[in-house]
Amino acid sequence: MDYKVVERSPFARIARTVLKSSNVAMVLGRSIHLSGVNRDTFLKDEGWVAHELCHIRQFQEHGFFRFLWLYLRESMRVGYYNNKYEVEARVEGMKHQRHMSPARRAGHTISPTDMPLPADSRQKE
């Protein structure tokens, strides 16, 4: 899959602030935007890369502006964590862990933040 990585992205910086996270990767089209993490560290985390590649595929399937609209609408409806596009990407990001030992799995991932994600107050319909 063809993609590019943008370090110190202002878009990812905004997302990092909104999510109150120490590091963020986010996708716009075929670009993975990073804030709080460098390219090499990001690319070493197979699960994180798989998660973002899933978002790139979602952009390709739906089209740039349509996917942005669908993603934002879904987030407004059920919240960030329950957003079906995020759920699909989290599943993709965890697939590679099936073949890892528990010790390697624990030391392999980068914790996005020491704080939990903001709780979504919306109820799933």
XYZ file of N, CA and C in Angstrom:
375
model
N 0.849 -1.175 0.000
C 0.000 0.000 0.000
C 0.893 1.236 0.000
N 0.575 2.171 -0.851
C 1.354 3.390 -0.994
C 0.864 4.430 0.012
N 1.790 4.937 0.839
C 1.445 5.971 1.809
C 2.694 6.773 2.153
N 2.478 7.930 2.775
C 3.613 8.703 3.262
C 3.377 9.055 4.723
N 4.469 9.285 5.427
C 4.409 9.632 6.846
C 4.850 11.081 7.001
N 4.032 11.867 7.692
C 4.312 13.281 7.929
C 4.584 13.469 9.418
N 5.821 13.790 9.750
C 6.179 14.028 11.152
C 5.838 15.463 11.552
N 5.593 15.653 12.862
C 5.278 16.978 13.420
C 4.134 17.661 12.675
N 3.110 16.899 12.371
C 1.966 17.417 11.627
C 1.107 18.330 12.498
N 0.713 19.489 11.977
C -0.195 20.355 12.739
C -1.580 19.709 12.918
N -2.005 18.894 11.958
C -3.300 18.206 12.089
C -3.254 17.198 13.239
N -2.172 16.427 13.311
C -2.028 15.451 14.396
C -1.846 16.156 15.732
N -1.227 17.318 15.717
C -1.056 18.091 16.952
C -2.411 18.508 17.505
N -3.305 18.920 16.629
C -4.662 19.278 17.061
C -5.364 18.049 17.640
N -5.274 16.919 16.946
C -5.890 15.677 17.437
C -5.292 15.280 18.779
N -4.006 15.455 18.920
C -3.313 15.127 20.181
C -3.851 15.968 21.326
N -4.117 17.229 21.065
C -4.668 18.120 22.074
C -6.096 17.706 22.436
N -6.909 17.444 21.421
C -8.304 17.048 21.650
C -8.385 15.742 22.432
N -7.540 14.776 22.066
C -7.554 13.463 22.720
C -6.776 13.446 24.033
N -6.090 14.550 24.334
C -5.260 14.643 25.548
C -4.271 13.477 25.602
N -3.598 13.258 24.483
C -2.666 12.152 24.344
C -1.245 12.673 24.172
N -0.265 11.883 24.581
C 1.121 12.313 24.431
C 1.646 12.083 23.020
N 1.015 11.205 22.268
C 1.393 10.993 20.866
C 0.193 10.521 20.065
N 0.165 10.926 18.798
C -0.971 10.619 17.926
C -0.475 10.325 16.528
N -1.131 9.363 15.898
C -1.010 9.144 14.462
C -2.428 9.249 13.917
N -2.585 9.947 12.823
C -3.902 10.067 12.202
C -3.724 10.063 10.695
N -4.761 9.659 9.991
C -4.678 9.527 8.540
C -5.553 10.569 7.863
N -4.995 11.146 6.814
C -5.750 11.989 5.882
C -5.391 11.496 4.486
N -6.321 10.801 3.859
C -6.072 10.246 2.527
C -5.048 9.133 2.570
N -3.883 9.364 1.971
C -2.797 8.378 1.966
C -1.626 8.804 2.843
N -1.842 9.798 3.690
C -0.781 10.311 4.557
C -1.080 9.996 6.008
N -0.068 9.476 6.700
C -0.155 9.240 8.135
C 0.545 10.406 8.809
N -0.212 11.171 9.580
C 0.295 12.369 10.247
C 0.634 12.027 11.695
N 1.837 12.414 12.122
C 2.321 12.097 13.462
C 2.540 13.353 14.289
N 2.301 13.212 15.587
C 2.647 14.254 16.541
C 3.024 13.569 17.848
N 4.160 13.953 18.398
C 4.604 13.367 19.660
C 5.328 12.045 19.498
N 5.521 11.614 18.283
C 6.248 10.376 17.993
C 6.978 10.569 16.666
N 8.172 9.987 16.556
C 8.888 10.124 15.289
C 8.577 8.943 14.370
N 8.928 9.092 13.122
C 8.632 8.109 12.087
C 9.181 6.717 12.438
N 10.446 6.657 12.864
C 11.069 5.358 13.144
C 10.375 4.624 14.287
N 10.055 5.339 15.343
C 9.365 4.725 16.485
C 7.987 4.237 16.062
N 7.268 5.062 15.314
C 5.946 4.671 14.826
C 6.027 3.408 13.965
N 6.945 3.381 13.019
C 7.040 2.252 12.083
C 7.465 0.950 12.756
N 8.061 1.017 13.937
C 8.450 -0.192 14.676
C 7.257 -0.873 15.335
N 6.164 -0.146 15.506
C 4.972 -0.712 16.155
C 4.027 -1.252 15.088
N 4.120 -2.547 14.826
C 3.334 -3.184 13.759
C 1.837 -2.972 13.933
N 1.368 -3.039 15.150
C -0.053 -2.870 15.407
C -0.538 -1.468 15.094
N 0.250 -0.494 15.487
C -0.112 0.893 15.235
C -0.118 1.171 13.734
N 0.902 0.659 13.038
C 0.962 0.840 11.584
C -0.242 0.173 10.927
N -0.575 -1.050 11.344
C -1.722 -1.765 10.771
C -3.012 -0.980 10.996
N -3.146 -0.386 12.167
C -4.327 0.424 12.491
C -4.452 1.583 11.500
N -3.363 2.312 11.295
C -3.406 3.468 10.399
C -3.561 3.046 8.941
N -2.976 1.917 8.544
C -3.157 1.419 7.179
C -4.611 1.042 6.922
N -5.301 0.585 7.951
C -6.732 0.299 7.818
C -7.486 1.589 7.503
N -7.117 2.689 8.156
C -7.766 3.970 7.861
C -7.470 4.420 6.426
N -6.258 4.173 5.947
C -5.942 4.512 4.560
C -6.845 3.724 3.617
N -7.031 2.440 3.898
C -7.933 1.615 3.082
C -9.357 2.153 3.142
N -9.801 2.588 4.310
C -11.148 3.150 4.446
C -11.293 4.414 3.592
N -10.282 5.263 3.588
C -10.301 6.452 2.720
C -10.418 6.031 1.256
N -9.659 5.009 0.860
C -9.693 4.562 -0.536
C -11.052 3.974 -0.901
N -11.658 3.222 0.005
C -12.958 2.598 -0.264
C -14.081 3.622 -0.403
N -14.056 4.647 0.437
C -15.181 5.589 0.485
C -14.924 6.900 -0.252
N -13.664 7.211 -0.530
C -13.326 8.514 -1.098
C -13.003 9.485 0.015
N -12.132 10.451 -0.286
C -11.593 11.338 0.747
C -12.687 12.077 1.521
N -13.471 12.907 0.858
C -14.450 13.742 1.559
C -15.614 12.927 2.118
N -16.024 11.896 1.392
C -17.119 11.057 1.893
C -16.701 10.338 3.167
N -15.458 9.814 3.176
C -15.010 9.128 4.393
C -14.899 10.098 5.561
N -14.364 11.293 5.345
C -14.299 12.268 6.436
C -15.689 12.521 7.011
N -16.669 12.702 6.129
C -18.045 12.930 6.572
C -18.578 11.722 7.347
N -18.404 10.512 6.800
C -18.894 9.302 7.464
C -18.238 9.122 8.835
N -16.925 9.342 8.892
C -16.176 9.177 10.137
C -16.651 10.177 11.188
N -16.762 11.444 10.803
C -17.197 12.470 11.754
C -18.638 12.246 12.205
N -19.495 11.860 11.275
C -20.894 11.584 11.626
C -20.985 10.414 12.601
N -20.228 9.367 12.338
C -20.226 8.199 13.220
C -19.685 8.568 14.606
N -18.648 9.388 14.657
C -18.099 9.819 15.949
C -19.109 10.656 16.732
N -19.833 11.513 16.031
C -20.853 12.320 16.700
C -21.998 11.441 17.201
N -22.316 10.399 16.463
C -23.438 9.533 16.808
C -23.129 8.623 17.993
N -21.951 7.974 17.986
C -21.644 6.963 19.012
C -20.370 7.258 19.792
N -19.682 8.328 19.463
C -18.441 8.655 20.157
C -17.226 8.059 19.462
N -16.065 8.599 19.796
C -14.819 8.187 19.161
C -14.536 6.696 19.348
N -14.611 6.228 20.578
C -14.212 4.850 20.868
C -15.124 3.826 20.198
N -16.402 4.113 20.112
C -17.366 3.185 19.511
C -17.562 3.397 18.012
N -16.867 4.368 17.447
C -16.945 4.627 16.011
C -16.564 3.339 15.264
N -17.427 2.873 14.354
C -17.189 1.595 13.676
C -15.897 1.584 12.870
N -15.467 2.732 12.393
C -14.211 2.796 11.643
C -13.012 2.647 12.581
N -13.124 3.174 13.794
C -12.076 2.989 14.801
C -12.061 1.543 15.301
N -13.231 0.972 15.496
C -13.310 -0.427 15.946
C -12.633 -1.332 14.918
N -12.954 -1.137 13.635
C -12.344 -1.941 12.572
C -10.822 -1.775 12.567
N -10.349 -0.553 12.735
C -8.907 -0.298 12.732
C -8.234 -0.901 13.963
N -8.893 -0.870 15.123
C -8.317 -1.497 16.322
C -8.184 -2.995 16.132
N -9.187 -3.620 15.522
C -9.117 -5.062 15.249
C -7.931 -5.360 14.331
N -7.762 -4.572 13.277
C -6.624 -4.755 12.366
C -5.308 -4.587 13.113
N -5.259 -3.616 14.004
C -4.042 -3.356 14.761
C -3.680 -4.452 15.730
N -4.657 -5.253 16.159
C -4.393 -6.330 17.116
C -4.106 -7.674 16.447
N -4.374 -7.798 15.173
C -4.224 -9.089 14.494
C -2.812 -9.647 14.578
N -1.805 -8.809 14.457
C -0.428 -9.299 14.466
C -0.029 -9.863 15.827
N -0.729 -9.511 16.899
C -0.372 -9.947 18.244
C -0.718 -11.407 18.526
N -1.543 -12.002 17.692
C -1.932 -13.402 17.925
C -0.731 -14.329 17.954
N 0.317 -13.987 17.235
C 1.468 -14.867 17.100
C 2.598 -14.518 18.060
N 2.389 -13.552 18.948
C 3.436 -13.109 19.867
C 3.274 -13.750 21.233
N 4.388 -13.935 21.922
C 4.332 -14.372 23.318
C 3.810 -13.203 24.147
N 3.204 -13.474 25.308
C 2.694 -12.383 26.140
C 3.778 -11.372 26.536
N 4.996 -11.850 26.813
C 6.077 -10.940 27.206
C 6.437 -10.005 26.047
N 6.540 -10.539 24.858
C 6.881 -9.712 23.690
C 5.736 -8.756 23.378
N 4.501 -9.244 23.508
C 3.337 -8.402 23.239
C 3.322 -7.194 24.174
N 3.627 -7.419 25.451
C 3.603 -6.333 26.442
C 4.678 -5.293 26.159
N 5.830 -5.709 25.717
C 6.914 -4.775 25.464
C 6.941 -4.222 24.064
N 6.029 -4.662 23.215
C 6.074 -4.320 21.798
C 5.305 -3.068 21.440
N 4.281 -2.736 22.196
C 3.418 -1.621 21.802
C 3.829 -0.333 22.486
N 3.520 0.744 21.867
C 3.760 2.082 22.409
C 2.459 2.536 23.037
N 2.525 2.896 24.293
C 1.334 3.403 24.964
C 1.082 4.825 24.487
N -0.100 5.106 23.924
C -0.348 6.438 23.393
C -0.359 7.522 24.460
N -0.662 7.167 25.696
C -0.691 8.160 26.757
C -0.777 7.455 28.103
N -0.408 8.147 29.131
C -0.565 7.602 30.479
C -1.979 7.806 30.978
N -2.720 8.675 30.315
C -4.086 8.967 30.714
C -5.053 8.195 29.821
N -6.202 7.783 30.353
C -7.178 7.097 29.499
C -7.787 8.059 28.491
N -8.325 7.506 27.406
C -9.030 8.334 26.445
C -10.247 8.944 27.122
N -10.661 10.115 26.658
C -11.856 10.715 27.264
C -13.043 9.780 27.078
N -13.818 9.630 28.119
C -14.982 8.752 28.054
C -16.035 9.370 27.138
N -16.619 8.542 26.314
C -17.699 9.006 25.461
C -18.998 8.913 26.256
N -19.715 9.998 26.335
C -20.949 10.026 27.115
C -22.151 9.550 26.307
N -21.974 9.428 24.992
C -23.096 8.998 24.161
C -23.329 7.502 24.307
N -24.557 7.123 24.345
C -24.920 5.708 24.423
C -24.993 5.120 23.029
N -24.544 3.902 22.896
C -24.624 3.212 21.615
C -26.087 2.857 21.356
N -26.541 3.146 20.131
C -27.962 2.896 19.794
C -28.178 1.459 19.408
